[in-house]
Coordinates of C-alpha atoms in Angstrom, one line a residue:
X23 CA 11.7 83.9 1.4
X24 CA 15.0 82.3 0.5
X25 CA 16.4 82.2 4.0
X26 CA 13.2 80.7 5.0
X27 CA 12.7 78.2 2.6
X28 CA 16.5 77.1 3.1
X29 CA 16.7 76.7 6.8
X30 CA 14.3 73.9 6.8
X31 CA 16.5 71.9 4.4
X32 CA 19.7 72.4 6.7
X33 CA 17.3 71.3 9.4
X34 CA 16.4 68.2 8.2
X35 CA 20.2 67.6 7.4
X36 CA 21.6 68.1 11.0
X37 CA 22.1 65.3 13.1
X38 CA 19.7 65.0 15.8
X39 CA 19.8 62.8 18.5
X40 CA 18.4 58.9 17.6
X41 CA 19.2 57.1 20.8
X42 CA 16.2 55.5 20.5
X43 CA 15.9 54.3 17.2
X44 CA 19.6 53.4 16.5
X45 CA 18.8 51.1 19.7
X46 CA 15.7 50.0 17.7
X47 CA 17.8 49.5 14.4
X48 CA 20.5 47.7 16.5
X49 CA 17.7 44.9 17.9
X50 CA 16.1 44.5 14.1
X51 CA 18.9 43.7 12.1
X52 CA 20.3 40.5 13.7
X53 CA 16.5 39.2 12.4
X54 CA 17.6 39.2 8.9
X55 CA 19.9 36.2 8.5
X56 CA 17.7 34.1 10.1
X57 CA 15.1 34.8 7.6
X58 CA 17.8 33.7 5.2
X59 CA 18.5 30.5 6.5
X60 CA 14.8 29.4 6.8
X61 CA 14.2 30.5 3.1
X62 CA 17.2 28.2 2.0
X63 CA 16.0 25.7 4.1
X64 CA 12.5 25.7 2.8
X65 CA 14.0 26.1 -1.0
X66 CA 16.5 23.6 -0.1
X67 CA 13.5 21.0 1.0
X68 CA 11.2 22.0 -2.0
X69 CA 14.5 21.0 -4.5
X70 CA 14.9 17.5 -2.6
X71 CA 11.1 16.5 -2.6
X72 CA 10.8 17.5 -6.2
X73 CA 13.7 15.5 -7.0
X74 CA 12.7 12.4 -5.0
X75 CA 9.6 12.7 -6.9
X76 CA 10.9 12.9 -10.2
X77 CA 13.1 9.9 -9.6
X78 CA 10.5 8.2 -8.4
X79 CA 8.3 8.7 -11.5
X80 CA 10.9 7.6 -13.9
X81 CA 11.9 4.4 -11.5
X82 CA 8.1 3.9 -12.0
X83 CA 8.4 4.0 -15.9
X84 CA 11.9 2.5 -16.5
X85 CA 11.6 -1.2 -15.0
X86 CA 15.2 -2.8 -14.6
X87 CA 16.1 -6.6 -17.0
X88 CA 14.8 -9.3 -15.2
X89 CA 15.8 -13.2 -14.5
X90 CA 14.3 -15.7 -16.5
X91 CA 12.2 -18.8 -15.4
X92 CA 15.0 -20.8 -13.9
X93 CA 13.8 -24.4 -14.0
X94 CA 16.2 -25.8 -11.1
X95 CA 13.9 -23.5 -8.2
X96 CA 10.7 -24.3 -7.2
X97 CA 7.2 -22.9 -8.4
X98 CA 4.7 -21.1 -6.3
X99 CA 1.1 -21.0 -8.0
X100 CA -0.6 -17.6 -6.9
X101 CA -4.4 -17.3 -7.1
X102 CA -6.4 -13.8 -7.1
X103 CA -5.5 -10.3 -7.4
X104 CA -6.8 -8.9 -4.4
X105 CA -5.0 -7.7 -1.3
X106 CA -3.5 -11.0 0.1
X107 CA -2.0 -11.8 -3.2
X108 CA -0.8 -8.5 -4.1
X109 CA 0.5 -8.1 -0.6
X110 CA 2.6 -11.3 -1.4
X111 CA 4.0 -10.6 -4.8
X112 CA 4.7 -6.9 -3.8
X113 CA 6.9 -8.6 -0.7
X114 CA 8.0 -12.2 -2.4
X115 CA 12.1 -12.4 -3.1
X116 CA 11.5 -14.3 -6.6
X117 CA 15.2 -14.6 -7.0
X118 CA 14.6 -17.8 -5.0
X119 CA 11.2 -18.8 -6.6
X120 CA 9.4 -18.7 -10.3
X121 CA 6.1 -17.4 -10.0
X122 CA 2.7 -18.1 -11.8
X123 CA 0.0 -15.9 -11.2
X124 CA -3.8 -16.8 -12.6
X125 CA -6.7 -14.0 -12.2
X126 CA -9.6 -13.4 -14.6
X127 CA -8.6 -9.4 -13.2
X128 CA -5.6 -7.9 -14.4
X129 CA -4.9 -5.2 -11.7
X130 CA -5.3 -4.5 -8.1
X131 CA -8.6 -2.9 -6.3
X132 CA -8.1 -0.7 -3.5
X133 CA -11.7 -1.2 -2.5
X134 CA -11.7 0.6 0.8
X135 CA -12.7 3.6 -1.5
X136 CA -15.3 1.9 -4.1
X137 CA -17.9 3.5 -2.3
X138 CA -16.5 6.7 -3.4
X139 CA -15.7 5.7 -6.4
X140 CA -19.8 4.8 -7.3
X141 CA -20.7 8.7 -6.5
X142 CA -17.8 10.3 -8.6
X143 CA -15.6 11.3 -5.3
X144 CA -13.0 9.4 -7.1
X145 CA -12.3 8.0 -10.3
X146 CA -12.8 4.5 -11.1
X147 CA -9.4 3.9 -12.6
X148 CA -7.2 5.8 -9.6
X149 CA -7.9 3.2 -7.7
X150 CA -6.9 0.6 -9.8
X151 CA -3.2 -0.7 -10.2
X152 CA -2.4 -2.7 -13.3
X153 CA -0.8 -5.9 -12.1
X154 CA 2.1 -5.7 -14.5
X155 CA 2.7 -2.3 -12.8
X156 CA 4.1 -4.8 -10.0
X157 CA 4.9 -7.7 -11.5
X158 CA 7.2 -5.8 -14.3
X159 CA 9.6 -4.8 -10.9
X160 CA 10.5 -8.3 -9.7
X161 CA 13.7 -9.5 -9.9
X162 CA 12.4 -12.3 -12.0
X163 CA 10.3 -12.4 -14.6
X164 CA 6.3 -13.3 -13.8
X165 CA 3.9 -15.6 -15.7
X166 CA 1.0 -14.0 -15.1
X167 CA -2.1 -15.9 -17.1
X168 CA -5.6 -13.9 -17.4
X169 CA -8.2 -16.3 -16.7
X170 CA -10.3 -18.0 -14.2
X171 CA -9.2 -21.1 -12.3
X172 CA -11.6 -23.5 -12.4
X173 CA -10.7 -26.5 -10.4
X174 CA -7.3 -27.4 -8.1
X175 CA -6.5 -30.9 -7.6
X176 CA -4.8 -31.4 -4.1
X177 CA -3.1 -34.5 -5.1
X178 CA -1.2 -33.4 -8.1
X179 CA 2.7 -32.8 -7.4
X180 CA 3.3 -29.0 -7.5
X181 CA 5.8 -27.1 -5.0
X182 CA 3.4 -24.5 -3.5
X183 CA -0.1 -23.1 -4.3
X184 CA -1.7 -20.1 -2.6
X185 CA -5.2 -19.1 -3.0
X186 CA -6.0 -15.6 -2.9
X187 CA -9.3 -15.6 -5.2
X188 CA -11.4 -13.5 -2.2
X189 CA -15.2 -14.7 -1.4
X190 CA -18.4 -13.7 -3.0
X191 CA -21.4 -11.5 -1.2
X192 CA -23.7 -13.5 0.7
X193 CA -26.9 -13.7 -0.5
X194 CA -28.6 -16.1 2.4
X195 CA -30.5 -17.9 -0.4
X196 CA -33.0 -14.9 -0.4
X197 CA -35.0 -15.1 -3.5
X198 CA -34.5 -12.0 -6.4
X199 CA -31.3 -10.7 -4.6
X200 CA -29.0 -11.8 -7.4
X201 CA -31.5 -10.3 -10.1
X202 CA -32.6 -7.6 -8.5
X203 CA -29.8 -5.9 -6.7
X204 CA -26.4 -4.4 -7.2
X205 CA -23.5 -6.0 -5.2
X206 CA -20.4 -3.6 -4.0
X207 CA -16.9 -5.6 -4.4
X208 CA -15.8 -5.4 -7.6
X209 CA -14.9 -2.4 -10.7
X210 CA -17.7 -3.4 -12.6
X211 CA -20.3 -3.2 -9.5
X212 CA -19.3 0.3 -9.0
X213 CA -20.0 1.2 -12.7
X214 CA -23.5 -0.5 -12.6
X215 CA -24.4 1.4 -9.2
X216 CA -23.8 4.5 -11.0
X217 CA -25.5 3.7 -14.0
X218 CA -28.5 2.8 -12.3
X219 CA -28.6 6.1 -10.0
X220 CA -28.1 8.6 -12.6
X221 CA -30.8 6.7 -14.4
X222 CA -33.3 6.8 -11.2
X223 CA -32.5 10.5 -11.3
X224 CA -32.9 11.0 -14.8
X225 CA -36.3 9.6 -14.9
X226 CA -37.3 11.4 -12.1
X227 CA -37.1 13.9 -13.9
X228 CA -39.5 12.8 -17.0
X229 CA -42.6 14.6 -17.3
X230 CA -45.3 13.6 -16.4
X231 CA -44.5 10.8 -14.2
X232 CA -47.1 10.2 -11.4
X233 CA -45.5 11.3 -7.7
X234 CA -45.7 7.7 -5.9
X235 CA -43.4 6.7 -9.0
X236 CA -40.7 9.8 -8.3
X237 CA -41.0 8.6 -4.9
X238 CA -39.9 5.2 -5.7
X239 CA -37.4 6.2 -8.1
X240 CA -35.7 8.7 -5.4
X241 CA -36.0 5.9 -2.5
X242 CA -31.9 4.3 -2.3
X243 CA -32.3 1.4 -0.1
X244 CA -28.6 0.0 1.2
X245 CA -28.8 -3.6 2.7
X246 CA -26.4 -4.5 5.8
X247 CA -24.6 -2.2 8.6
X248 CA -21.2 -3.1 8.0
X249 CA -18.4 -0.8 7.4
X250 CA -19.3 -1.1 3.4
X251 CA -23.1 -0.8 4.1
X252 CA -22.4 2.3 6.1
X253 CA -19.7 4.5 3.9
X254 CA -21.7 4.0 0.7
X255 CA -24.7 5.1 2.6
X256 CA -22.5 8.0 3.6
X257 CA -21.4 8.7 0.3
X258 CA -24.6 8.7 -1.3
X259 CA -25.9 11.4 1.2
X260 CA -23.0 13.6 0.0
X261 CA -23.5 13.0 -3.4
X262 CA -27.2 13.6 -3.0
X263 CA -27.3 16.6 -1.0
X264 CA -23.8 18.4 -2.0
X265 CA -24.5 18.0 -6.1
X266 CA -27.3 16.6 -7.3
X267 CA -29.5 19.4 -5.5
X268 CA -28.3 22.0 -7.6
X269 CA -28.3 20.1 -10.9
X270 CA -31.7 18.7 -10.2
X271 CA -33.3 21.4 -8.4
X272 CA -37.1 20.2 -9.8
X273 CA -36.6 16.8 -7.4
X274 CA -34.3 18.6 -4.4
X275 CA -35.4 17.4 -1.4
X276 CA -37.3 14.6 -2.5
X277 CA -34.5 12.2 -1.9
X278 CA -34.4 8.9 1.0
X279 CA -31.8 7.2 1.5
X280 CA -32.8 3.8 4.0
X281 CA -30.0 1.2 5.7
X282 CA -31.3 -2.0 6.5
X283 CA -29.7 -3.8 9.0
X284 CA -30.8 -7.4 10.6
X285 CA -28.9 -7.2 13.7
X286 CA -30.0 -4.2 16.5
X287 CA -27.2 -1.5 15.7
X288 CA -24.9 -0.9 12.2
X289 CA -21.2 -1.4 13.0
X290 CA -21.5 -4.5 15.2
X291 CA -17.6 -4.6 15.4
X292 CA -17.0 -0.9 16.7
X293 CA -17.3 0.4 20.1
X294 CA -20.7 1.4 21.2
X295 CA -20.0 5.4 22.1
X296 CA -18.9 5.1 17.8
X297 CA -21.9 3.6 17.1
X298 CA -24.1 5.5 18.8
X299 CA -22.1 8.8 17.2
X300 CA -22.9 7.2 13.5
X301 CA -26.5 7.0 14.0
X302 CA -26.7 10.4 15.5
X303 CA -24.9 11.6 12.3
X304 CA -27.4 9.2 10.0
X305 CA -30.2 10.6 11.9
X306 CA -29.0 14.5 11.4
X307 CA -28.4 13.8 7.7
X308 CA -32.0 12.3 7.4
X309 CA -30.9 8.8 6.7
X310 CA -33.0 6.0 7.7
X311 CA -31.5 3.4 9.5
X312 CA -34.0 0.3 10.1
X313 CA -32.5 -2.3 12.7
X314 CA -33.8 -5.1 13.6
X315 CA -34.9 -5.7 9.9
X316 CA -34.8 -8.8 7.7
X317 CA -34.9 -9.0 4.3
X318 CA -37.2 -11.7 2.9
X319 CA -37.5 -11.1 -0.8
X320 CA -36.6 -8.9 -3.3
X321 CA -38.2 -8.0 -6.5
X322 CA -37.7 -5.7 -9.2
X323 CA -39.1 -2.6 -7.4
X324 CA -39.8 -3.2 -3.8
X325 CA -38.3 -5.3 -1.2
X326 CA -40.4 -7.8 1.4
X327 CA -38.8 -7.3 4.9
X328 CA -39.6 -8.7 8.7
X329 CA -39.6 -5.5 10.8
X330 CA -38.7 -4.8 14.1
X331 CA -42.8 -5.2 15.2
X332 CA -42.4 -8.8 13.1
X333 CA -44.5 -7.5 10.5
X334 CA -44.5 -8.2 6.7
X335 CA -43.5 -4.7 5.0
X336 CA -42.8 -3.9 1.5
X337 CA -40.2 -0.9 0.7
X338 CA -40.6 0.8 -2.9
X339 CA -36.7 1.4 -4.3
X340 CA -34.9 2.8 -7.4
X341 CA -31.9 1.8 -6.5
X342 CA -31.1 -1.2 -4.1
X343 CA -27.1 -2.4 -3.2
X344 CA -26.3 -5.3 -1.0
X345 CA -23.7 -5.4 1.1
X346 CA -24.4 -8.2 4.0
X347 CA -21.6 -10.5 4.0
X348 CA -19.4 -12.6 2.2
X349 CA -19.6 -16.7 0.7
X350 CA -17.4 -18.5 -0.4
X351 CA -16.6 -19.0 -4.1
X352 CA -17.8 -22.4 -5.8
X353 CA -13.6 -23.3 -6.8
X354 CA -12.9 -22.8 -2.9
X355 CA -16.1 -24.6 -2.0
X356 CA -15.4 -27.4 -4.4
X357 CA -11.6 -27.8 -2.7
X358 CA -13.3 -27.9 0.5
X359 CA -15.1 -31.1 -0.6
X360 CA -12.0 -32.7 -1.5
X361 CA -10.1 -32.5 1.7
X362 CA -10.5 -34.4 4.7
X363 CA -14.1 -33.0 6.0
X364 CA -13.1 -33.8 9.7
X365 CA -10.1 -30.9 9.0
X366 CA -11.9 -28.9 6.4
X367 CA -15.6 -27.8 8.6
X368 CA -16.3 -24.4 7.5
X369 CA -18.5 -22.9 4.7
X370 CA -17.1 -19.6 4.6
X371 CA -13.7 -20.5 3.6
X372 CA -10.5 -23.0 3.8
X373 CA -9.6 -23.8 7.5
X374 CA -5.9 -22.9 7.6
X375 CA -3.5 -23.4 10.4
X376 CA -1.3 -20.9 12.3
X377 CA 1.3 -21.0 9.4
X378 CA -1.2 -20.1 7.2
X379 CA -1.3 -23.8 5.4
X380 CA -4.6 -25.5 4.9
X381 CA -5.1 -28.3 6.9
X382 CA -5.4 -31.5 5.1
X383 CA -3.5 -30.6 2.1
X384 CA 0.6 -31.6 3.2
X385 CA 1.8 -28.7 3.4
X386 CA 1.4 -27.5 -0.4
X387 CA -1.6 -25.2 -0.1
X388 CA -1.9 -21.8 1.3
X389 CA -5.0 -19.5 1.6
X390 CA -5.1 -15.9 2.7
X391 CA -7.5 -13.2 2.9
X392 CA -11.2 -13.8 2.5
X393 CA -11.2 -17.6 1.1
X394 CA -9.8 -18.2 3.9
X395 CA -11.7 -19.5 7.4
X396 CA -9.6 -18.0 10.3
X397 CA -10.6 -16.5 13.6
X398 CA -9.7 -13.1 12.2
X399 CA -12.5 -10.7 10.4
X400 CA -12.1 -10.7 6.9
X401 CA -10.8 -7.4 6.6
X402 CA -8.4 -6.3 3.8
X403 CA -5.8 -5.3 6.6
X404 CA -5.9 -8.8 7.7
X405 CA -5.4 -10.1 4.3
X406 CA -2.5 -7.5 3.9
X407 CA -0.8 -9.0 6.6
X408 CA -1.3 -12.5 5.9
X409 CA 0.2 -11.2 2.1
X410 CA 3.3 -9.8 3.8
X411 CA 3.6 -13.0 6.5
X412 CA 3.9 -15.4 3.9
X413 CA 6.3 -13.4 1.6
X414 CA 8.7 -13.5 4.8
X415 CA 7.6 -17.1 5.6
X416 CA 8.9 -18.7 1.9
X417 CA 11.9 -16.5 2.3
X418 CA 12.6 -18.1 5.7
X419 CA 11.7 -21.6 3.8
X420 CA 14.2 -20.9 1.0
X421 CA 16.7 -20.3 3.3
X422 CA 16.4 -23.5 5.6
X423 CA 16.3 -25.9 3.1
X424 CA 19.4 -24.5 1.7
X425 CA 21.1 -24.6 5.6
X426 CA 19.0 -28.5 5.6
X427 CA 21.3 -29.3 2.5
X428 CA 24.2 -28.2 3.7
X429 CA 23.6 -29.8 7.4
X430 CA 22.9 -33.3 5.6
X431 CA 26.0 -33.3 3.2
X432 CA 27.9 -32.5 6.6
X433 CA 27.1 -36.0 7.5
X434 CA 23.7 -35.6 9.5
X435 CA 21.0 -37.4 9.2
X436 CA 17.6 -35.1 7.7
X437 CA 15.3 -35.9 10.6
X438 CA 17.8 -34.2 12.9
X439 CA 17.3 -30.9 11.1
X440 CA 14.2 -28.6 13.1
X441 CA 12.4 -26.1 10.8
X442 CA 11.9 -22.7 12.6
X443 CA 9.2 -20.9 11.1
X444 CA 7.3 -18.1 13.2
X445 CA 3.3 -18.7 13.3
X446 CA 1.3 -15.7 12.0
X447 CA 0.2 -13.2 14.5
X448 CA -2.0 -10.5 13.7
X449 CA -2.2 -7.0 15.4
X450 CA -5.3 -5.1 14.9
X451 CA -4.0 -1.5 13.9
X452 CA -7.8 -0.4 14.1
X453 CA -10.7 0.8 12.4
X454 CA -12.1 3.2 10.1
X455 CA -15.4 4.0 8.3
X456 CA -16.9 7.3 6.9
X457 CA -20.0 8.2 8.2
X458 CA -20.9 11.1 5.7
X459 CA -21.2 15.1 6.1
X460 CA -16.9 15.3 6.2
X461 CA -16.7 13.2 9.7
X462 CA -15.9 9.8 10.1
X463 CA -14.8 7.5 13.2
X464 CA -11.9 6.0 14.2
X465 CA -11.3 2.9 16.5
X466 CA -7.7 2.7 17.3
X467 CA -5.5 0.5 19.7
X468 CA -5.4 1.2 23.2
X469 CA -9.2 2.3 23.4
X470 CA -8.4 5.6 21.6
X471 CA -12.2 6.2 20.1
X472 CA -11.9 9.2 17.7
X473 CA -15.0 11.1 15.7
X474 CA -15.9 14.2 13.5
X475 CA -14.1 16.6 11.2
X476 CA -10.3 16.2 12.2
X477 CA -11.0 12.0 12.3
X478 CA -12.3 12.3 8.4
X479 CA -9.3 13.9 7.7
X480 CA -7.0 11.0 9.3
X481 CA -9.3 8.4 7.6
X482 CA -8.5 10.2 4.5
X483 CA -4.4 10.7 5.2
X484 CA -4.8 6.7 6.4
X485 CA -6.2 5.8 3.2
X486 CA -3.7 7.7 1.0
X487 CA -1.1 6.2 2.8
X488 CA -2.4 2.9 1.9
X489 CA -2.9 3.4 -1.3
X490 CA 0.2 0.7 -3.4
X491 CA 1.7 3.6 -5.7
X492 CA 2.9 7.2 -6.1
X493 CA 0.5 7.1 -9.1
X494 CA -2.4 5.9 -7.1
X495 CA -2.1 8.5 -4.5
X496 CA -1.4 11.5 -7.0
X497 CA -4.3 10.5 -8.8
X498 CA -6.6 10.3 -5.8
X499 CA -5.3 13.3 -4.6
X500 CA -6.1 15.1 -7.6
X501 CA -9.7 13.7 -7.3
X502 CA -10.2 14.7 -4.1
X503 CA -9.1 18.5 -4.9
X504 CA -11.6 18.1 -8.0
X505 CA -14.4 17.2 -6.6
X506 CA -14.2 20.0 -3.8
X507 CA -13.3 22.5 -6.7
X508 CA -15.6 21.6 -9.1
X509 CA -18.4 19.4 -7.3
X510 CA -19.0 15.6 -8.8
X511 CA -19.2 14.7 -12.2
X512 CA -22.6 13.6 -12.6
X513 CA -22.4 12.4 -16.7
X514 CA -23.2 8.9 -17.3
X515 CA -21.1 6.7 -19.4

């Protein structure tokens, strides 16, 4: 028993023959310090990013001493708050300038996702930059006065004035509109559209309510098939069908959501294979698109349209948001009229030239973004542009008159000096719209036409990117990842 119960250990001792697996072993082990250099490299990466980003937070927090007004320079006058002007100020050297800035709002609007921010995708406030967030950065100090401007006078002597004020929505002289519906530009329009849903929901609800009245109340009518028209629609359907289903499960499938659109197909300015994919995905997700459609009056519970038969039809609604178009704003209307009316001939804004000046007014007056009538759409990447253009341009303008003074105390006459400036040229870098159900579509230079799942996650990497601040894109972020996690809050304020 001894000797048997001892050979085995002597056995298991002795060397045996391991051809094959020292040769395995010897192929295996040159593995290992490559594992080592990728984990350094990764923890090496993760260490830089999270120092970038700390630095960046307390840059954010820790503004540098600024100049003070400097009398001797000359004053530019900035109007509005929206993306032309913000574009400029965020770009505009104002070592060579002093700067006054006039808006009744105090911060910037990245309104490419109010939709989402009506619903609860977002937050209100993470898509809102407080203008002294930027303004507190330049290398001189601001004057930035809260308030709106309520008449410019084109003769008075001041160096430079740019309107940026924006336009208003378009109401085609349609009677109720303005009563009876809810607009989609501004904070506050956002906070009354989700006001009034919850409440449509929540007396839905009531007891004892007849059905044609829960009808109604459940009926979300969106007026015009542009880009804004179509995401809130969009947004609605997810908000609808993802949340409100499960916390209202008496009225689930009770919902309709209608777009009304006057012209034969939503997204005029998008290719038709991306138009015909959005009302395929409409159609899927049971939203009503009616083309063709014209609204003729609106009251407090129905509208009055022109169908596509050219018949009179009334459409019960809870809850009814215009978004047809943009006017322009009784100040920028009211400087129209006092500029030379064969130079200044359009209603929708101020006729500018290629240099972004408005014609009739010297050379003193610039307008960008919506107030402004130019052969580009008013989109807020043109305004963006037109923002950055003109930062560059009064650079460029600084420095000329500076080479101008120095060419004439060289003993040259002024009229021999040539101003270069470079006329604004805008390239389209394409378009984007969500079309609801996580897809949206993309129309990009060089005919690339994009759609579905993958293009709603570039819409949504295109936006973050766009977003003005580390803080707005955190906080963004951060909503997204909520709402996915923990649905949308559906509280009312």
């Amino acid at each position: 028993m001894l000797a048997l119960s001892r050979a085995p250990v002597r056995f298991a001792t002795a060397k045996v023959p391991t051809s094959r697996f020292s040769s395995t072993v010897a192929t295996s082990t040159p593995k290992a310090p490559r594992f080592k250099w990728t984990k350094r490299v990764l923890k090496g990466s993760a260490a830089v990013g999270l120092a970038v980003f700390a630095w960046t937070v307390y840059e954010s927090r820790h503004p540098l001493p600024q100049f003070e007004w400097d009398h001797s320079k000359e004053t530019i006058a900035i109007l509005g708050t929206g993306w032309g002007s913000t574009s400029l100020l965020k770009d505009l050297d104002t070592e060579n300038y002093n700067v006054v800035l006039v808006s009744p709002r105090a911060y910037f609007l990245f309104t490419p996702l109010l939709p989402s921010s009506t619903v609860g995708t977002v937050e209100l406030r993470s898509i809102m930059q407080p203008i002294r967030f930027l303004t507190r950065f330049k290398r001189r100090e601001i004057l930035y006065v809260e308030g709106n401007c309520t008449n410019i006078d084109p003769t008075k002597k001041y160096d430079y004035l740019v309107v940026g004020v924006g336009a208003e929505n378009a109401t085609f002289g349609i009677p109720g509109v303005k009563e009876n519906a809810c607009f989609l530009k501004e904070a506050w329009d956002a906070r009354r559209i989700r006001t009034q849903l919850l409440d449509c929901l929540e007396s839905a609800t009531f007891p004892g309510q007849p059905e044609s009245e829960i009808n109604r109340l459940l009926h979300m009518v969106v007026v015009g098939g542009g880009p804004t028209g179509v995401e809130y629609a969009a947004e609605l359907h997810d908000f609808l069908n993802d949340d409100i289903q499960t916390w209202y499960p008496d009225i689930a499938g009770k919902f309709k959501i209608t777009l009304v659109e006057a012209t034969p197909h939503v997204l005029g300015m998008f290719p038709k294979d991306l138009i015909q994919y959005t009302e395929r995905t409409f159609a899927e997700n049971k939203v009503e698109i009616l083309n063709n459609t014209m609204v003729k009056e609106v009251h407090q519970k129905d509208i009055l349209v022109l169908n596509k038969d050219k018949e009179l039809e009334t459409i019960p609604f809870g809850l009814l948001v215009w978004a047809t178009g943009n006017t322009a704003r009784p100040l920028v209307s009211d400087l129209i009229s006092k500029l030379p009316k064969d130079l200044q001939n359009q209603r929708r804004g101020l006729v500018v030239d290629d240099w972004l000046a408005v014609k009739g007014s010297k050379g003193s007056i610039y307008a960008l973004g919506d107030c402004s009538a130019t052969k580009w759409a008013p989109t807020a990447q043109v305004a963006s542009r037109q923002g950055a253009y003109l930062a560059e341009q009064f650079a460029q303008l600084y420095a000329l008159k500076r080479e101008k003074s120095k060419f004439v105390e060289e003993g040259n006459k002024p009229e021999e000096f040539v101003q270069k400036l470079q006329p604004f040229v805008y390239n389209h870098q394409g378009s984007l719209a969500y079309v609801g159900g996580d897809k949206a579509i993309a129309d990009l230079p060089f005919g690339i036409h994009l759609s579905g799942a993958m293009t709603y996650l570039f819409w949504r990497s295109a936006y973050m990117s766009n977003l003005f601040s580390l803080r707005n894109r955190v906080l963004v972020g951060f909503d997204w990842l909520k709402a996915k996690t923990f649905g949308r809050d559906i509280s009312r304020e």
